[in-house]
Structures are given as C-alpha cells and as structure tokens.
Amino acid sequence: QVQLVESGGGLVQAGGSLRVSCAASGGTFTVYVMGWFRQAPGKEREFIACINWSGNSADYADSVKGRFTISRDNTKKTVDLQMDSLKPEDTAVYYCAATRSTMLRRVTAYDYWGKGTQVTVSS
C-alpha cells in the first residue's frame, strides 16, 4: 500500500500561481500512475491531471490544460501540480491519488488517496 500526503495549498489572488505537492510513502512508487483531483463545495470530485510512471506522459482536464502542469520525482517519491493563471473557479480541495491501472480520469479507478489540501483563489 502507498500513503499519500498533500501540502502547499493556500490562498492566492486570481491570476496568481500556486504549487501543491504530494509525498508518497510505502509501496513501490514507480508502479503507480499518479493523479490530481479536486472537489469544490457541493460538487463532485473531478479529474485534473495524471502522469504515468516515468513522467513522460500526462493527461489534463480541458478546464486546466495550458494552466496547470503535473510532474513527478521518482527519487523523492513526490508528484507536484504547478497551477498558473488561477481563477476563482479553481477553488477546491485538491487531492492526490494513485492507481496501478493505466492513465485514467475516473475517480473510481484510483485506489489510494490523500486527505487533500485547500486551494482558495480570491477574485
């Protein structure tokens, strides 16, 4: 099993940038596809981005493509999400997740989840 802990959330003004990180422990990090999801109050959890085991392939939701960048460091067992040009609608709790499956966008495809980190974008 792998344990995931997110960090780096906070309050930022619209148009600003923020970087959230996820540290993994336990298990073999490189067998996992890593994903980022978010959940705003009253809404379902939604896919943001995922990255394959080697870090050379990524997938993004249309809503963040061109603004967010996912990356991973297999030596440090971390996966980061760099968020630029933030908008108030990006406000949500951001979750890191891991799956041993292929790169998928479905919430149910991911086996392990962190507890989340709050990102708030003010207008």
mmCIF file with all atom_site columns, N, CA, C and O in Angstrom, residues 37-75:
data_model
loop_
_atom_site.group_PDB
_atom_site.id
_atom_site.type_symbol
_atom_site.label_atom_id
_atom_site.label_alt_id
_atom_site.label_comp_id
_atom_site.label_asym_id
_atom_site.label_entity_id
_atom_site.label_seq_id
_atom_site.pdbx_PDB_ins_code
_atom_site.Cartn_x
_atom_site.Cartn_y
_atom_site.Cartn_z
_atom_site.occupancy
_atom_site.B_iso_or_equiv
_atom_site.pdbx_formal_charge
_atom_site.auth_seq_id
_atom_site.auth_comp_id
_atom_site.auth_asym_id
_atom_site.auth_atom_id
_atom_site.pdbx_PDB_model_num
ATOM 1   N N  . PHE A 1 37 ? -6.920  15.381 -8.336  1.00 0.00 ? 37 PHE A N  1
ATOM 2   C CA . PHE A 1 37 ? -8.348  15.642 -8.450  1.00 0.00 ? 37 PHE A CA 1
ATOM 3   C C  . PHE A 1 37 ? -8.680  16.829 -7.558  1.00 0.00 ? 37 PHE A C  1
ATOM 4   O O  . PHE A 1 37 ? -7.877  17.231 -6.712  1.00 0.00 ? 37 PHE A O  1
ATOM 5   N N  . ARG A 1 38 ? -9.871  17.371 -7.724  1.00 0.00 ? 38 ARG A N  1
ATOM 6   C CA . ARG A 1 38 ? -10.315 18.447 -6.839  1.00 0.00 ? 38 ARG A CA 1
ATOM 7   C C  . ARG A 1 38 ? -11.811 18.329 -6.595  1.00 0.00 ? 38 ARG A C  1
ATOM 8   O O  . ARG A 1 38 ? -12.539 17.734 -7.404  1.00 0.00 ? 38 ARG A O  1
ATOM 9   N N  . GLN A 1 39 ? -12.223 18.886 -5.477  1.00 0.00 ? 39 GLN A N  1
ATOM 10  C CA . GLN A 1 39 ? -13.643 18.861 -5.132  1.00 0.00 ? 39 GLN A CA 1
ATOM 11  C C  . GLN A 1 39 ? -14.009 20.191 -4.501  1.00 0.00 ? 39 GLN A C  1
ATOM 12  O O  . GLN A 1 39 ? -13.470 20.559 -3.455  1.00 0.00 ? 39 GLN A O  1
ATOM 13  N N  . ALA A 1 40 ? -14.933 20.887 -5.146  1.00 0.00 ? 40 ALA A N  1
ATOM 14  C CA . ALA A 1 40 ? -15.455 22.143 -4.627  1.00 0.00 ? 40 ALA A CA 1
ATOM 15  C C  . ALA A 1 40 ? -16.703 21.857 -3.804  1.00 0.00 ? 40 ALA A C  1
ATOM 16  O O  . ALA A 1 40 ? -17.352 20.822 -3.993  1.00 0.00 ? 40 ALA A O  1
ATOM 17  N N  . PRO A 1 41 ? -17.058 22.751 -2.898  1.00 0.00 ? 41 PRO A N  1
ATOM 18  C CA . PRO A 1 41 ? -18.250 22.528 -2.066  1.00 0.00 ? 41 PRO A CA 1
ATOM 19  C C  . PRO A 1 41 ? -19.494 22.295 -2.914  1.00 0.00 ? 41 PRO A C  1
ATOM 20  O O  . PRO A 1 41 ? -19.769 23.048 -3.854  1.00 0.00 ? 41 PRO A O  1
ATOM 21  N N  . GLY A 1 42 ? -20.213 21.240 -2.598  1.00 0.00 ? 42 GLY A N  1
ATOM 22  C CA . GLY A 1 42 ? -21.445 20.943 -3.297  1.00 0.00 ? 42 GLY A CA 1
ATOM 23  C C  . GLY A 1 42 ? -21.272 20.310 -4.662  1.00 0.00 ? 42 GLY A C  1
ATOM 24  O O  . GLY A 1 42 ? -22.248 20.081 -5.378  1.00 0.00 ? 42 GLY A O  1
ATOM 25  N N  . LYS A 1 43 ? -20.031 20.020 -5.035  1.00 0.00 ? 43 LYS A N  1
ATOM 26  C CA . LYS A 1 43 ? -19.779 19.423 -6.346  1.00 0.00 ? 43 LYS A CA 1
ATOM 27  C C  . LYS A 1 43 ? -19.089 18.073 -6.202  1.00 0.00 ? 43 LYS A C  1
ATOM 28  O O  . LYS A 1 43 ? -18.520 17.752 -5.158  1.00 0.00 ? 43 LYS A O  1
ATOM 29  N N  . GLU A 1 44 ? -19.133 17.298 -7.268  1.00 0.00 ? 44 GLU A N  1
ATOM 30  C CA . GLU A 1 44 ? -18.467 16.009 -7.265  1.00 0.00 ? 44 GLU A CA 1
ATOM 31  C C  . GLU A 1 44 ? -16.958 16.200 -7.453  1.00 0.00 ? 44 GLU A C  1
ATOM 32  O O  . GLU A 1 44 ? -16.502 17.189 -8.012  1.00 0.00 ? 44 GLU A O  1
ATOM 33  N N  . ARG A 1 45 ? -16.230 15.202 -7.009  1.00 0.00 ? 45 ARG A N  1
ATOM 34  C CA . ARG A 1 45 ? -14.788 15.215 -7.211  1.00 0.00 ? 45 ARG A CA 1
ATOM 35  C C  . ARG A 1 45 ? -14.494 15.073 -8.702  1.00 0.00 ? 45 ARG A C  1
ATOM 36  O O  . ARG A 1 45 ? -15.095 14.233 -9.378  1.00 0.00 ? 45 ARG A O  1
ATOM 37  N N  . GLU A 1 46 ? -13.580 15.895 -9.202  1.00 0.00 ? 46 GLU A N  1
ATOM 38  C CA . GLU A 1 46 ? -13.312 15.882 -10.630 1.00 0.00 ? 46 GLU A CA 1
ATOM 39  C C  . GLU A 1 46 ? -11.825 15.714 -10.921 1.00 0.00 ? 46 GLU A C  1
ATOM 40  O O  . GLU A 1 46 ? -10.956 16.150 -10.162 1.00 0.00 ? 46 GLU A O  1
ATOM 41  N N  . PHE A 1 47 ? -11.569 15.078 -12.048 1.00 0.00 ? 47 PHE A N  1
ATOM 42  C CA . PHE A 1 47 ? -10.215 14.837 -12.517 1.00 0.00 ? 47 PHE A CA 1
ATOM 43  C C  . PHE A 1 47 ? -9.561  16.144 -12.951 1.00 0.00 ? 47 PHE A C  1
ATOM 44  O O  . PHE A 1 47 ? -10.192 16.995 -13.586 1.00 0.00 ? 47 PHE A O  1
ATOM 45  N N  . ILE A 1 48 ? -8.271  16.293 -12.591 1.00 0.00 ? 48 ILE A N  1
ATOM 46  C CA . ILE A 1 48 ? -7.486  17.446 -13.013 1.00 0.00 ? 48 ILE A CA 1
ATOM 47  C C  . ILE A 1 48 ? -6.359  17.015 -13.948 1.00 0.00 ? 48 ILE A C  1
ATOM 48  O O  . ILE A 1 48 ? -6.231  17.519 -15.052 1.00 0.00 ? 48 ILE A O  1
ATOM 49  N N  . ALA A 1 49 ? -5.546  16.089 -13.502 1.00 0.00 ? 49 ALA A N  1
ATOM 50  C CA . ALA A 1 49 ? -4.395  15.667 -14.292 1.00 0.00 ? 49 ALA A CA 1
ATOM 51  C C  . ALA A 1 49 ? -3.886  14.332 -13.777 1.00 0.00 ? 49 ALA A C  1
ATOM 52  O O  . ALA A 1 49 ? -4.122  13.969 -12.627 1.00 0.00 ? 49 ALA A O  1
ATOM 53  N N  . CYS A 1 50 ? -3.187  13.613 -14.648 1.00 0.00 ? 50 CYS A N  1
ATOM 54  C CA . CYS A 1 50 ? -2.499  12.408 -14.215 1.00 0.00 ? 50 CYS A CA 1
ATOM 55  C C  . CYS A 1 50 ? -1.203  12.270 -15.000 1.00 0.00 ? 50 CYS A C  1
ATOM 56  O O  . CYS A 1 50 ? -1.027  12.887 -16.061 1.00 0.00 ? 50 CYS A O  1
ATOM 57  N N  . ILE A 1 51 ? -0.305  11.459 -14.473 1.00 0.00 ? 51 ILE A N  1
ATOM 58  C CA . ILE A 1 51 ? 1.017   11.302 -15.072 1.00 0.00 ? 51 ILE A CA 1
ATOM 59  C C  . ILE A 1 51 ? 1.437   9.845  -14.954 1.00 0.00 ? 51 ILE A C  1
ATOM 60  O O  . ILE A 1 51 ? 1.152   9.185  -13.954 1.00 0.00 ? 51 ILE A O  1
ATOM 61  N N  . ASN A 1 52 ? 2.096   9.335  -15.985 1.00 0.00 ? 52 ASN A N  1
ATOM 62  C CA . ASN A 1 52 ? 2.471   7.931  -15.975 1.00 0.00 ? 52 ASN A CA 1
ATOM 63  C C  . ASN A 1 52 ? 3.682   7.690  -15.078 1.00 0.00 ? 52 ASN A C  1
ATOM 64  O O  . ASN A 1 52 ? 4.249   8.619  -14.506 1.00 0.00 ? 52 ASN A O  1
ATOM 65  N N  . TRP A 1 53 ? 4.103   6.432  -14.986 1.00 0.00 ? 53 TRP A N  1
ATOM 66  C CA . TRP A 1 53 ? 5.113   6.077  -14.002 1.00 0.00 ? 53 TRP A CA 1
ATOM 67  C C  . TRP A 1 53 ? 6.455   6.764  -14.263 1.00 0.00 ? 53 TRP A C  1
ATOM 68  O O  . TRP A 1 53 ? 7.169   7.110  -13.329 1.00 0.00 ? 53 TRP A O  1
ATOM 69  N N  . SER A 1 54 ? 6.788   6.961  -15.540 1.00 0.00 ? 54 SER A N  1
ATOM 70  C CA . SER A 1 54 ? 8.094   7.540  -15.857 1.00 0.00 ? 54 SER A CA 1
ATOM 71  C C  . SER A 1 54 ? 8.070   9.062  -15.887 1.00 0.00 ? 54 SER A C  1
ATOM 72  O O  . SER A 1 54 ? 9.124   9.700  -15.889 1.00 0.00 ? 54 SER A O  1
ATOM 73  N N  . GLY A 1 55 ? 6.881   9.627  -15.954 1.00 0.00 ? 55 GLY A N  1
ATOM 74  C CA . GLY A 1 55 ? 6.776   11.076 -16.010 1.00 0.00 ? 55 GLY A CA 1
ATOM 75  C C  . GLY A 1 55 ? 6.830   11.653 -17.405 1.00 0.00 ? 55 GLY A C  1
ATOM 76  O O  . GLY A 1 55 ? 6.838   12.875 -17.575 1.00 0.00 ? 55 GLY A O  1
ATOM 77  N N  . ASN A 1 56 ? 6.856   10.808 -18.428 1.00 0.00 ? 56 ASN A N  1
ATOM 78  C CA . ASN A 1 56 ? 6.970   11.330 -19.794 1.00 0.00 ? 56 ASN A CA 1
ATOM 79  C C  . ASN A 1 56 ? 5.635   11.410 -20.524 1.00 0.00 ? 56 ASN A C  1
ATOM 80  O O  . ASN A 1 56 ? 5.592   11.742 -21.714 1.00 0.00 ? 56 ASN A O  1
ATOM 81  N N  . SER A 1 57 ? 4.553   11.132 -19.817 1.00 0.00 ? 57 SER A N  1
ATOM 82  C CA . SER A 1 57 ? 3.228   11.253 -20.424 1.00 0.00 ? 57 SER A CA 1
ATOM 83  C C  . SER A 1 57 ? 2.247   11.761 -19.380 1.00 0.00 ? 57 SER A C  1
ATOM 84  O O  . SER A 1 57 ? 2.233   11.276 -18.248 1.00 0.00 ? 57 SER A O  1
ATOM 85  N N  . ALA A 1 58 ? 1.452   12.748 -19.760 1.00 0.00 ? 58 ALA A N  1
ATOM 86  C CA . ALA A 1 58 ? 0.479   13.336 -18.836 1.00 0.00 ? 58 ALA A CA 1
ATOM 87  C C  . ALA A 1 58 ? -0.828  13.613 -19.572 1.00 0.00 ? 58 ALA A C  1
ATOM 88  O O  . ALA A 1 58 ? -0.858  13.747 -20.801 1.00 0.00 ? 58 ALA A O  1
ATOM 89  N N  . ASP A 1 59 ? -1.882  13.687 -18.801 1.00 0.00 ? 59 ASP A N  1
ATOM 90  C CA . ASP A 1 59 ? -3.205  13.982 -19.330 1.00 0.00 ? 59 ASP A CA 1
ATOM 91  C C  . ASP A 1 59 ? -3.822  15.058 -18.458 1.00 0.00 ? 59 ASP A C  1
ATOM 92  O O  . ASP A 1 59 ? -3.637  15.042 -17.226 1.00 0.00 ? 59 ASP A O  1
ATOM 93  N N  . TYR A 1 60 ? -4.551  15.973 -19.068 1.00 0.00 ? 60 TYR A N  1
ATOM 94  C CA . TYR A 1 60 ? -5.133  17.094 -18.338 1.00 0.00 ? 60 TYR A CA 1
ATOM 95  C C  . TYR A 1 60 ? -6.610  17.266 -18.685 1.00 0.00 ? 60 TYR A C  1
ATOM 96  O O  . TYR A 1 60 ? -7.021  17.040 -19.830 1.00 0.00 ? 60 TYR A O  1
ATOM 97  N N  . ALA A 1 61 ? -7.379  17.700 -17.711 1.00 0.00 ? 61 ALA A N  1
ATOM 98  C CA . ALA A 1 61 ? -8.745  18.106 -17.980 1.00 0.00 ? 61 ALA A CA 1
ATOM 99  C C  . ALA A 1 61 ? -8.717  19.384 -18.824 1.00 0.00 ? 61 ALA A C  1
ATOM 100 O O  . ALA A 1 61 ? -7.804  20.207 -18.701 1.00 0.00 ? 61 ALA A O  1
ATOM 101 N N  . ASP A 1 62 ? -9.715  19.540 -19.655 1.00 0.00 ? 62 ASP A N  1
ATOM 102 C CA . ASP A 1 62 ? -9.771  20.718 -20.522 1.00 0.00 ? 62 ASP A CA 1
ATOM 103 C C  . ASP A 1 62 ? -9.776  22.012 -19.724 1.00 0.00 ? 62 ASP A C  1
ATOM 104 O O  . ASP A 1 62 ? -9.232  23.027 -20.167 1.00 0.00 ? 62 ASP A O  1
ATOM 105 N N  . SER A 1 63 ? -10.374 21.978 -18.554 1.00 0.00 ? 63 SER A N  1
ATOM 106 C CA . SER A 1 63 ? -10.524 23.184 -17.743 1.00 0.00 ? 63 SER A CA 1
ATOM 107 C C  . SER A 1 63 ? -9.187  23.721 -17.227 1.00 0.00 ? 63 SER A C  1
ATOM 108 O O  . SER A 1 63 ? -9.102  24.889 -16.834 1.00 0.00 ? 63 SER A O  1
ATOM 109 N N  . VAL A 1 64 ? -8.148  22.892 -17.208 1.00 0.00 ? 64 VAL A N  1
ATOM 110 C CA . VAL A 1 64 ? -6.859  23.335 -16.670 1.00 0.00 ? 64 VAL A CA 1
ATOM 111 C C  . VAL A 1 64 ? -5.729  23.238 -17.690 1.00 0.00 ? 64 VAL A C  1
ATOM 112 O O  . VAL A 1 64 ? -4.610  23.678 -17.405 1.00 0.00 ? 64 VAL A O  1
ATOM 113 N N  . LYS A 1 65 ? -6.011  22.676 -18.841 1.00 0.00 ? 65 LYS A N  1
ATOM 114 C CA . LYS A 1 65 ? -4.963  22.497 -19.854 1.00 0.00 ? 65 LYS A CA 1
ATOM 115 C C  . LYS A 1 65 ? -4.356  23.840 -20.235 1.00 0.00 ? 65 LYS A C  1
ATOM 116 O O  . LYS A 1 65 ? -5.066  24.812 -20.489 1.00 0.00 ? 65 LYS A O  1
ATOM 117 N N  . GLY A 1 66 ? -3.039  23.883 -20.236 1.00 0.00 ? 66 GLY A N  1
ATOM 118 C CA . GLY A 1 66 ? -2.337  25.125 -20.551 1.00 0.00 ? 66 GLY A CA 1
ATOM 119 C C  . GLY A 1 66 ? -2.074  26.005 -19.344 1.00 0.00 ? 66 GLY A C  1
ATOM 120 O O  . GLY A 1 66 ? -1.282  26.955 -19.416 1.00 0.00 ? 66 GLY A O  1
ATOM 121 N N  . ARG A 1 67 ? -2.724  25.700 -18.218 1.00 0.00 ? 67 ARG A N  1
ATOM 122 C CA . ARG A 1 67 ? -2.519  26.488 -16.988 1.00 0.00 ? 67 ARG A CA 1
ATOM 123 C C  . ARG A 1 67 ? -1.840  25.668 -15.888 1.00 0.00 ? 67 ARG A C  1
ATOM 124 O O  . ARG A 1 67 ? -1.082  26.208 -15.094 1.00 0.00 ? 67 ARG A O  1
ATOM 125 N N  . PHE A 1 68 ? -2.144  24.380 -15.839 1.00 0.00 ? 68 PHE A N  1
ATOM 126 C CA . PHE A 1 68 ? -1.598  23.502 -14.801 1.00 0.00 ? 68 PHE A CA 1
ATOM 127 C C  . PHE A 1 68 ? -0.586  22.543 -15.416 1.00 0.00 ? 68 PHE A C  1
ATOM 128 O O  . PHE A 1 68 ? -0.731  22.114 -16.566 1.00 0.00 ? 68 PHE A O  1
ATOM 129 N N  . THR A 1 69 ? 0.417   22.178 -14.623 1.00 0.00 ? 69 THR A N  1
ATOM 130 C CA . THR A 1 69 ? 1.429   21.218 -15.061 1.00 0.00 ? 69 THR A CA 1
ATOM 131 C C  . THR A 1 69 ? 1.689   20.208 -13.957 1.00 0.00 ? 69 THR A C  1
ATOM 132 O O  . THR A 1 69 ? 1.986   20.583 -12.816 1.00 0.00 ? 69 THR A O  1
ATOM 133 N N  . ILE A 1 70 ? 1.561   18.939 -14.303 1.00 0.00 ? 70 ILE A N  1
ATOM 134 C CA . ILE A 1 70 ? 1.847   17.872 -13.350 1.00 0.00 ? 70 ILE A CA 1
ATOM 135 C C  . ILE A 1 70 ? 3.246   17.335 -13.607 1.00 0.00 ? 70 ILE A C  1
ATOM 136 O O  . ILE A 1 70 ? 3.685   17.244 -14.757 1.00 0.00 ? 70 ILE A O  1
ATOM 137 N N  . SER A 1 71 ? 3.936   16.983 -12.529 1.00 0.00 ? 71 SER A N  1
ATOM 138 C CA . SER A 1 71 ? 5.273   16.413 -12.664 1.00 0.00 ? 71 SER A CA 1
ATOM 139 C C  . SER A 1 71 ? 5.519   15.461 -11.503 1.00 0.00 ? 71 SER A C  1
ATOM 140 O O  . SER A 1 71 ? 4.824   15.525 -10.483 1.00 0.00 ? 71 SER A O  1
ATOM 141 N N  . ARG A 1 72 ? 6.488   14.592 -11.654 1.00 0.00 ? 72 ARG A N  1
ATOM 142 C CA . ARG A 1 72 ? 6.807   13.666 -10.579 1.00 0.00 ? 72 ARG A CA 1
ATOM 143 C C  . ARG A 1 72 ? 8.315   13.486 -10.471 1.00 0.00 ? 72 ARG A C  1
ATOM 144 O O  . ARG A 1 72 ? 9.048   13.616 -11.454 1.00 0.00 ? 72 ARG A O  1
ATOM 145 N N  . ASP A 1 73 ? 8.744   13.172 -9.263  1.00 0.00 ? 73 ASP A N  1
ATOM 146 C CA . ASP A 1 73 ? 10.148  12.877 -8.994  1.00 0.00 ? 73 ASP A CA 1
ATOM 147 C C  . ASP A 1 73 ? 10.196  11.523 -8.320  1.00 0.00 ? 73 ASP A C  1
ATOM 148 O O  . ASP A 1 73 ? 9.849   11.403 -7.135  1.00 0.00 ? 73 ASP A O  1
ATOM 149 N N  . ASN A 1 74 ? 10.555  10.500 -9.068  1.00 0.00 ? 74 ASN A N  1
ATOM 150 C CA . ASN A 1 74 ? 10.522  9.143  -8.537  1.00 0.00 ? 74 ASN A CA 1
ATOM 151 C C  . ASN A 1 74 ? 11.590  8.906  -7.470  1.00 0.00 ? 74 ASN A C  1
ATOM 152 O O  . ASN A 1 74 ? 11.440  8.017  -6.632  1.00 0.00 ? 74 ASN A O  1
ATOM 153 N N  . THR A 1 75 ? 12.644  9.697  -7.491  1.00 0.00 ? 75 THR A N  1
ATOM 154 C CA . THR A 1 75 ? 13.668  9.567  -6.460  1.00 0.00 ? 75 THR A CA 1
ATOM 155 C C  . THR A 1 75 ? 13.144  10.055 -5.115  1.00 0.00 ? 75 THR A C  1
ATOM 156 O O  . THR A 1 75 ? 13.368  9.424  -4.078  1.00 0.00 ? 75 THR A O  1
#
